[in-house]
Amino acid sequence: MTDLVLYGHPDSGHACKVALALALTGLPHRTVWVDIWADPATRPADFLAASPFAEVPLLMIDGVAHVQSGAILLELATRFGTLGGDTHEGMRRGREILMWEANRIGMCLPQLKEARRTNGAGFPPGAVDWLRMRYDTDRARFATLLGDAPFLHGAAPGFGDCAVWGYAQWLAEAGVDPNAALSGWVDRMRALPAMQTPRGFFPQG
Ligand SMILES: N[C@@H](CCC(=O)N[C@@H](CS)C(=O)NCC(=O)O)C(=O)O
């Protein structure tokens, strides 16, 4: 059996993407809680040795380090033929969603959430307005991507759904509203039997 160890933290939407993918596939794994708010130098030595930027998520697969949430999702989908990875069409769909997520909704939502947390500290004037403007476009394009299907991959969630979930789970925390398409999808995602809260995915040791 493949040995899977996921390093993450409940405040990391990037780590939640991978935790959700593992939960949906039912792949046995264990998680390691890493304090992303602490000085990186204080993080576990094995984690620092394997994660080049000292960032979560880090997924160890049979002792081999895998970083970057989108790349990890692709690895899981192809290696285990799951979450869309079982068909060419599913892979194409998932890749397209991953690229869109990384450039668009997965860029502005984490920043908007962080701006709320810091009350705007660290953000130059106009940055938050610009991010909100981008989110308005992203929200509309999410509806286009979803179409009439329940999930971005169609009848069942795939690895693209996991990618978008990472930060779309925190729309209120980012101070933005969903449209009907996004709201319905969030409800369906939250109702998945495998879904957990971020703390459920990453309980503190
Ligand atoms: N592009 C990376 C982003 C990873 C990332 O930004 N991780 C953050 C948490 S969301 C982190 O580990 N921050 C701790 C730090 O930078 O010290 C991915 O998709 O995995």
mmCIF file of C-alpha atoms and ligand atoms in Angstrom:
data_model
loop_
_atom_site.group_PDB
_atom_site.id
_atom_site.type_symbol
_atom_site.label_atom_id
_atom_site.label_comp_id
_atom_site.label_asym_id
_atom_site.label_seq_id
_atom_site.Cartn_x
_atom_site.Cartn_y
_atom_site.Cartn_z
ATOM 1 C CA MET A 1 0.000 0.000 0.000
ATOM 2 C CA THR A 2 1.232 3.508 -0.808
ATOM 3 C CA ASP A 3 2.441 5.456 2.220
ATOM 4 C CA LEU A 4 0.874 8.941 2.218
ATOM 5 C CA VAL A 5 1.716 11.692 4.724
ATOM 6 C CA LEU A 6 0.152 15.143 4.279
ATOM 7 C CA TYR A 7 1.641 18.164 6.068
ATOM 8 C CA GLY A 8 -0.822 21.018 6.434
ATOM 9 C CA HIS A 9 -2.645 23.523 8.590
ATOM 10 C CA PRO A 10 -6.361 24.347 8.904
ATOM 11 C CA ASP A 11 -5.799 27.956 7.779
ATOM 12 C CA SER A 12 -4.258 26.820 4.499
ATOM 13 C CA GLY A 13 -6.784 26.488 1.689
ATOM 14 C CA HIS A 14 -3.979 25.046 -0.434
ATOM 15 C CA ALA A 15 -3.543 22.230 2.079
ATOM 16 C CA CYS A 16 -7.330 21.741 2.308
ATOM 17 C CA LYS A 17 -7.452 21.104 -1.459
ATOM 18 C CA VAL A 18 -5.214 18.075 -1.040
ATOM 19 C CA ALA A 19 -6.850 16.907 2.187
ATOM 20 C CA LEU A 20 -10.232 16.937 0.446
ATOM 21 C CA ALA A 21 -8.876 14.995 -2.537
ATOM 22 C CA LEU A 22 -7.468 12.327 -0.215
ATOM 23 C CA ALA A 23 -10.751 12.187 1.714
ATOM 24 C CA LEU A 24 -12.844 11.869 -1.438
ATOM 25 C CA THR A 25 -10.702 9.043 -2.763
ATOM 26 C CA GLY A 26 -10.605 7.303 0.603
ATOM 27 C CA LEU A 27 -6.853 6.795 0.303
ATOM 28 C CA PRO A 28 -5.447 5.922 3.735
ATOM 29 C CA HIS A 29 -3.057 8.618 4.888
ATOM 30 C CA ARG A 30 -1.934 10.480 7.967
ATOM 31 C CA THR A 31 -1.628 14.205 8.459
ATOM 32 C CA VAL A 32 0.998 16.305 10.215
ATOM 33 C CA TRP A 33 0.021 19.716 11.589
ATOM 34 C CA VAL A 34 2.558 22.421 10.699
ATOM 35 C CA ASP A 35 2.332 25.864 12.294
ATOM 36 C CA ILE A 36 2.243 28.189 9.273
ATOM 37 C CA TRP A 37 2.045 31.247 11.547
ATOM 38 C CA ALA A 38 5.280 30.420 13.349
ATOM 39 C CA ASP A 39 8.819 31.275 12.272
ATOM 40 C CA PRO A 40 9.549 28.816 9.419
ATOM 41 C CA ALA A 41 12.814 27.858 11.130
ATOM 42 C CA THR A 42 10.796 26.337 13.998
ATOM 43 C CA ARG A 43 8.915 23.894 11.741
ATOM 44 C CA PRO A 44 9.774 20.172 11.907
ATOM 45 C CA ALA A 45 13.180 19.325 10.453
ATOM 46 C CA ASP A 46 11.830 16.583 8.170
ATOM 47 C CA PHE A 47 9.288 19.066 6.800
ATOM 48 C CA LEU A 48 11.922 21.758 6.199
ATOM 49 C CA ALA A 49 14.139 19.239 4.433
ATOM 50 C CA ALA A 50 11.338 18.244 2.049
ATOM 51 C CA SER A 51 9.446 21.509 1.370
ATOM 52 C CA PRO A 52 11.713 23.940 -0.489
ATOM 53 C CA PHE A 53 9.761 27.080 0.531
ATOM 54 C CA ALA A 54 8.799 25.659 3.961
ATOM 55 C CA GLU A 55 5.181 25.801 2.728
ATOM 56 C CA VAL A 56 2.225 23.485 3.121
ATOM 57 C CA PRO A 57 0.872 21.409 1.534
ATOM 58 C CA LEU A 58 3.638 18.852 1.403
ATOM 59 C CA LEU A 59 2.589 15.324 0.480
ATOM 60 C CA MET A 60 5.098 12.558 1.020
ATOM 61 C CA ILE A 61 4.319 9.631 -1.283
ATOM 62 C CA ASP A 62 6.369 6.578 -0.327
ATOM 63 C CA GLY A 63 8.978 8.963 1.074
ATOM 64 C CA VAL A 64 9.122 11.211 -2.012
ATOM 65 C CA ALA A 65 8.239 14.880 -1.500
ATOM 66 C CA HIS A 66 5.457 16.471 -3.563
ATOM 67 C CA VAL A 67 4.721 20.203 -3.273
ATOM 68 C CA GLN A 68 2.450 22.771 -4.950
ATOM 69 C CA SER A 69 -1.207 21.919 -4.393
ATOM 70 C CA GLY A 70 -2.174 21.825 -8.084
ATOM 71 C CA ALA A 71 0.744 19.557 -8.936
ATOM 72 C CA ILE A 72 -0.165 17.274 -6.019
ATOM 73 C CA LEU A 73 -3.769 17.038 -7.238
ATOM 74 C CA LEU A 74 -2.523 16.089 -10.708
ATOM 75 C CA GLU A 75 -0.221 13.484 -9.170
ATOM 76 C CA LEU A 76 -3.059 11.912 -7.168
ATOM 77 C CA ALA A 77 -5.428 11.914 -10.151
ATOM 78 C CA THR A 78 -2.934 10.292 -12.526
ATOM 79 C CA ARG A 79 -1.239 7.909 -10.092
ATOM 80 C CA PHE A 80 -4.473 6.565 -8.618
ATOM 81 C CA GLY A 81 -6.800 7.129 -11.625
ATOM 82 C CA THR A 82 -9.208 9.007 -9.426
ATOM 83 C CA LEU A 83 -11.239 12.252 -9.229
ATOM 84 C CA GLY A 84 -11.278 12.563 -13.030
ATOM 85 C CA GLY A 85 -7.914 10.903 -13.532
ATOM 86 C CA ASP A 86 -9.562 7.775 -14.889
ATOM 87 C CA THR A 87 -10.444 9.334 -18.270
ATOM 88 C CA HIS A 88 -8.753 11.602 -20.797
ATOM 89 C CA GLU A 89 -11.750 13.925 -20.656
ATOM 90 C CA GLY A 90 -11.598 14.095 -16.853
ATOM 91 C CA MET A 91 -7.900 14.954 -16.942
ATOM 92 C CA ARG A 92 -8.430 17.649 -19.583
ATOM 93 C CA ARG A 93 -11.268 19.173 -17.574
ATOM 94 C CA GLY A 94 -9.301 19.060 -14.329
ATOM 95 C CA ARG A 95 -6.166 20.606 -15.877
ATOM 96 C CA GLU A 96 -8.210 23.473 -17.312
ATOM 97 C CA ILE A 97 -9.882 24.173 -13.980
ATOM 98 C CA LEU A 98 -6.548 24.002 -12.143
ATOM 99 C CA MET A 99 -4.953 26.608 -14.420
ATOM 100 C CA TRP A 100 -7.971 28.884 -14.138
ATOM 101 C CA GLU A 101 -8.113 28.493 -10.367
ATOM 102 C CA ALA A 102 -4.425 29.270 -9.888
ATOM 103 C CA ASN A 103 -4.568 32.389 -12.067
ATOM 104 C CA ARG A 104 -7.943 33.694 -11.031
ATOM 105 C CA ILE A 105 -10.226 32.739 -8.133
ATOM 106 C CA GLY A 106 -7.415 31.029 -6.224
ATOM 107 C CA MET A 107 -5.312 34.164 -6.538
ATOM 108 C CA CYS A 108 -7.764 36.788 -5.284
ATOM 109 C CA LEU A 109 -9.689 34.891 -2.567
ATOM 110 C CA PRO A 110 -6.661 34.091 -0.346
ATOM 111 C CA GLN A 111 -5.531 37.707 -0.654
ATOM 112 C CA LEU A 112 -8.984 39.076 0.185
ATOM 113 C CA LYS A 113 -9.159 36.748 3.198
ATOM 114 C CA GLU A 114 -5.742 37.896 4.347
ATOM 115 C CA ALA A 115 -6.695 41.574 3.838
ATOM 116 C CA ARG A 116 -9.686 41.044 6.128
ATOM 117 C CA ARG A 117 -7.512 39.317 8.732
ATOM 118 C CA THR A 118 -4.971 42.165 8.788
ATOM 119 C CA ASN A 119 -7.571 44.898 8.332
ATOM 120 C CA GLY A 120 -5.810 45.889 5.120
ATOM 121 C CA ALA A 121 -2.355 46.158 6.679
ATOM 122 C CA GLY A 122 0.329 45.238 4.168
ATOM 123 C CA PHE A 123 -1.887 45.948 1.158
ATOM 124 C CA PRO A 124 -1.108 49.056 -0.933
ATOM 125 C CA PRO A 125 -3.959 51.521 -1.602
ATOM 126 C CA GLY A 126 -6.355 50.190 -4.237
ATOM 127 C CA ALA A 127 -5.176 46.581 -3.956
ATOM 128 C CA VAL A 128 -8.284 45.302 -2.204
ATOM 129 C CA ASP A 129 -10.588 47.091 -4.669
ATOM 130 C CA TRP A 130 -8.629 45.534 -7.519
ATOM 131 C CA LEU A 131 -8.922 42.073 -5.966
ATOM 132 C CA ARG A 132 -12.663 42.536 -5.456
ATOM 133 C CA MET A 133 -13.039 43.610 -9.090
ATOM 134 C CA ARG A 134 -11.239 40.456 -10.177
ATOM 135 C CA TYR A 135 -13.424 38.340 -7.905
ATOM 136 C CA ASP A 136 -16.563 39.748 -9.563
ATOM 137 C CA THR A 137 -15.280 38.419 -12.880
ATOM 138 C CA ASP A 138 -14.197 35.116 -11.331
ATOM 139 C CA ARG A 139 -17.613 34.594 -9.772
ATOM 140 C CA ALA A 140 -19.334 35.117 -13.127
ATOM 141 C CA ARG A 141 -16.874 32.801 -14.861
ATOM 142 C CA PHE A 142 -17.395 30.146 -12.224
ATOM 143 C CA ALA A 143 -21.056 30.059 -13.286
ATOM 144 C CA THR A 144 -19.991 29.637 -16.917
ATOM 145 C CA LEU A 145 -17.629 26.805 -15.972
ATOM 146 C CA LEU A 146 -20.223 25.017 -13.847
ATOM 147 C CA GLY A 147 -23.045 25.293 -16.371
ATOM 148 C CA ASP A 148 -25.963 23.084 -15.384
ATOM 149 C CA ALA A 149 -23.848 20.399 -13.706
ATOM 150 C CA PRO A 150 -23.735 19.894 -9.933
ATOM 151 C CA PHE A 151 -19.922 19.867 -9.880
ATOM 152 C CA LEU A 152 -17.177 21.312 -12.052
ATOM 153 C CA HIS A 153 -16.302 17.784 -13.201
ATOM 154 C CA GLY A 154 -19.968 16.958 -13.867
ATOM 155 C CA ALA A 155 -22.071 14.518 -11.866
ATOM 156 C CA ALA A 156 -19.363 13.919 -9.250
ATOM 157 C CA PRO A 157 -16.598 16.154 -7.887
ATOM 158 C CA GLY A 158 -13.140 15.832 -9.411
ATOM 159 C CA PHE A 159 -9.735 17.237 -8.660
ATOM 160 C CA GLY A 160 -10.727 20.594 -10.187
ATOM 161 C CA ASP A 161 -13.523 20.885 -7.628
ATOM 162 C CA CYS A 162 -10.965 20.202 -4.880
ATOM 163 C CA ALA A 163 -8.755 23.013 -6.212
ATOM 164 C CA VAL A 164 -11.545 25.600 -6.231
ATOM 165 C CA TRP A 165 -12.824 24.437 -2.837
ATOM 166 C CA GLY A 166 -9.535 25.405 -1.173
ATOM 167 C CA TYR A 167 -10.501 29.054 -0.836
ATOM 168 C CA ALA A 168 -14.113 29.125 -2.079
ATOM 169 C CA GLN A 169 -14.953 27.527 1.291
ATOM 170 C CA TRP A 170 -14.147 30.928 2.881
ATOM 171 C CA LEU A 171 -16.178 33.463 0.867
ATOM 172 C CA ALA A 172 -17.559 35.141 3.998
ATOM 173 C CA GLU A 173 -14.074 35.293 5.530
ATOM 174 C CA ALA A 174 -12.886 36.952 2.322
ATOM 175 C CA GLY A 175 -15.734 39.474 2.593
ATOM 176 C CA VAL A 176 -17.377 38.564 -0.718
ATOM 177 C CA ASP A 177 -20.745 37.176 -1.760
ATOM 178 C CA PRO A 178 -21.372 34.194 -4.017
ATOM 179 C CA ASN A 179 -23.700 34.180 -7.005
ATOM 180 C CA ALA A 180 -26.348 31.442 -7.231
ATOM 181 C CA ALA A 181 -24.044 29.042 -9.077
ATOM 182 C CA LEU A 182 -21.242 29.375 -6.553
ATOM 183 C CA SER A 183 -23.593 29.254 -3.585
ATOM 184 C CA GLY A 184 -25.276 26.049 -4.807
ATOM 185 C CA TRP A 185 -21.916 24.413 -5.513
ATOM 186 C CA VAL A 186 -20.543 25.383 -2.089
ATOM 187 C CA ASP A 187 -23.616 23.808 -0.461
ATOM 188 C CA ARG A 188 -23.195 20.606 -2.467
ATOM 189 C CA MET A 189 -19.482 20.445 -1.677
ATOM 190 C CA ARG A 190 -20.110 21.020 2.026
ATOM 191 C CA ALA A 191 -22.700 18.210 2.028
ATOM 192 C CA LEU A 192 -20.291 15.607 0.577
ATOM 193 C CA PRO A 193 -19.971 12.730 3.078
ATOM 194 C CA ALA A 194 -16.159 12.943 2.902
ATOM 195 C CA MET A 195 -16.094 16.692 3.591
ATOM 196 C CA GLN A 196 -14.597 17.915 6.839
ATOM 197 C CA THR A 197 -13.927 21.275 8.406
ATOM 198 C CA PRO A 198 -10.362 22.558 8.021
ATOM 199 C CA ARG A 199 -9.708 21.595 11.652
ATOM 200 C CA GLY A 200 -11.191 18.191 10.967
ATOM 201 C CA PHE A 201 -8.730 17.737 8.126
ATOM 202 C CA PHE A 202 -5.806 19.016 10.211
ATOM 203 C CA PRO A 203 -6.298 18.397 13.916
ATOM 204 C CA GLN A 204 -3.530 19.914 16.013
ATOM 205 C CA GLY A 205 -1.236 17.131 17.206
HETATM 206 N N1 LIG B 1 1.453 27.760 -4.536
HETATM 207 C C1 LIG B 1 1.450 26.986 -3.311
HETATM 208 C C2 LIG B 1 1.061 27.904 -2.180
HETATM 209 C C3 LIG B 1 1.357 27.295 -0.819
HETATM 210 C C4 LIG B 1 1.225 28.308 0.295
HETATM 211 O O1 LIG B 1 1.123 29.535 0.040
HETATM 212 N N2 LIG B 1 1.238 27.821 1.529
HETATM 213 C C5 LIG B 1 1.113 28.695 2.667
HETATM 214 C C6 LIG B 1 -0.180 28.393 3.421
HETATM 215 S S1 LIG B 1 -1.612 28.672 2.413
HETATM 216 C C7 LIG B 1 2.251 28.468 3.647
HETATM 217 O O2 LIG B 1 2.693 27.343 3.833
HETATM 218 N N3 LIG B 1 2.710 29.554 4.306
HETATM 219 C C8 LIG B 1 3.707 29.474 5.334
HETATM 220 C C9 LIG B 1 4.904 30.301 5.017
HETATM 221 O O3 LIG B 1 5.023 30.795 3.872
HETATM 222 O O4 LIG B 1 5.748 30.439 5.908
HETATM 223 C C10 LIG B 1 0.512 25.782 -3.450
HETATM 224 O O5 LIG B 1 -0.383 25.810 -4.312
HETATM 225 O O6 LIG B 1 0.690 24.799 -2.716
#
